[in-house]
Amino acid sequence: MENCFRLKELQIEEILSLLDLAEECRLGKHCNELNGKLIANLFFEPSTRTQYSFNTAEERLGCKVINFNPQASSLQKGESFYDTVKTFESFGVDGLVIRDRADEYYRSLIGKIHCPIFNAGDGKKDHPTQSLLDLLTIRQEFGHFEGLKIAIVGDVKYSRVAHTNIEVMERLGMQCFISGPEEYRDKEYQYLNFEQAVREMDILMLLRVQHERHEQKMTLSTEEYHQQFGLTPARVKQMQEHAIIMHPAPFNRGVEIADEVVECEKSRIFKQIQNGVYVRMAVLLKVLGERR
Ligand code: CP
């Protein structure tokens, strides 16, 4: 691996090997294996989990880390995305972790930026490390992927998490459905009524409504959304005994998920966040370490 742009570019064997490496990281192996490497985290869009779990992963691997602050940078004087990235490459960093609101931003950098790029989310297209942490969480729970049923519920149309997950999960033999409000449906995918999804799925993955990517205001009020598509304690009771709840976060308590459900026994939301550190360690090791 020379970069990490999209999971679509990786074979299933490579994805499973990344998950195995992430498990080794979870068990405390590979600390300080990238001692002395210098990484810059360039987040042109806000982030808590992805930015700081990359940061944690880099620190655990012994890297030195630069966290770019767009609000206090020359972006405010009109400097472009490309010139900002090129500036950090010129500092001699060993890797760039980049999030940007433009779909496939990395295409504009190919052939011009010569150090490895780790995609931390591009527009509504891809979020490869989020999908890896979702897959790791699912494999820890069920031990396999083949035949598992997942419904991704909510703002699917604008979700890079949904798009990346459905592509890779189908390749792994999972049955993927979408559910939620009509206005956020992506016609490419198989739709399931929400109440049926609650009763029949092995995994319910809820999504936040991504208002920042919408041109129009949501037609439902937040109360209507919660009533029709929110995961409430009453709906949790209807889920299969073995079924689990996932969410990439940040979540809106009282909208797509009830406050009491966030940390209920079926929720794996904070497990996903924890796994984020291990999969990001694995991706950094694959690209920058001795394991290419
Ligand atoms: N799940 C996720 O990408 O969260 P952040 O936007 O906080 O990084």
PDB file of C-alpha atoms and ligand atoms in Angstrom, residues 46-51 99 127 130 248-250, ligand 1:
ATOM      1  CA  PRO A  46     -14.161  19.398  11.718  1.00  0.00           C
ATOM      2  CA  SER A  47     -13.467  16.052  13.398  1.00  0.00           C
ATOM      3  CA  THR A  48     -13.094  14.654  16.884  1.00  0.00           C
ATOM      4  CA  ARG A  49     -12.838  10.855  16.539  1.00  0.00           C
ATOM      5  CA  THR A  50     -10.915  10.529  13.294  1.00  0.00           C
ATOM      6  CA  GLN A  51      -8.452  13.352  13.943  1.00  0.00           C
ATOM      7  CA  ARG A  99      -9.984  15.246   5.532  1.00  0.00           C
ATOM      8  CA  HIS A 127     -14.215   7.118   4.879  1.00  0.00           C
ATOM      9  CA  GLN A 130     -14.212   4.343   9.634  1.00  0.00           C
ATOM     10  CA  PRO A 248     -20.112   6.217  13.494  1.00  0.00           C
ATOM     11  CA  ALA A 249     -20.791   9.242  15.753  1.00  0.00           C
ATOM     12  CA  PRO A 250     -21.077  12.067  16.507  1.00  0.00           C
TER      13      PRO A 250
HETATM   14  N1   CP B   1     -17.010   9.153  12.791  1.00  0.00           N
HETATM   15  C1   CP B   1     -16.307  10.267  12.502  1.00  0.00           C
HETATM   16  O1   CP B   1     -15.726  10.402  11.400  1.00  0.00           O
HETATM   17  O2   CP B   1     -16.295  11.193  13.505  1.00  0.00           O
HETATM   18  P1   CP B   1     -15.523  12.586  13.460  1.00  0.00           P
HETATM   19  O3   CP B   1     -16.197  13.436  12.405  1.00  0.00           O
HETATM   20  O4   CP B   1     -15.628  13.157  14.834  1.00  0.00           O
HETATM   21  O5   CP B   1     -14.106  12.299  13.038  1.00  0.00           O
END
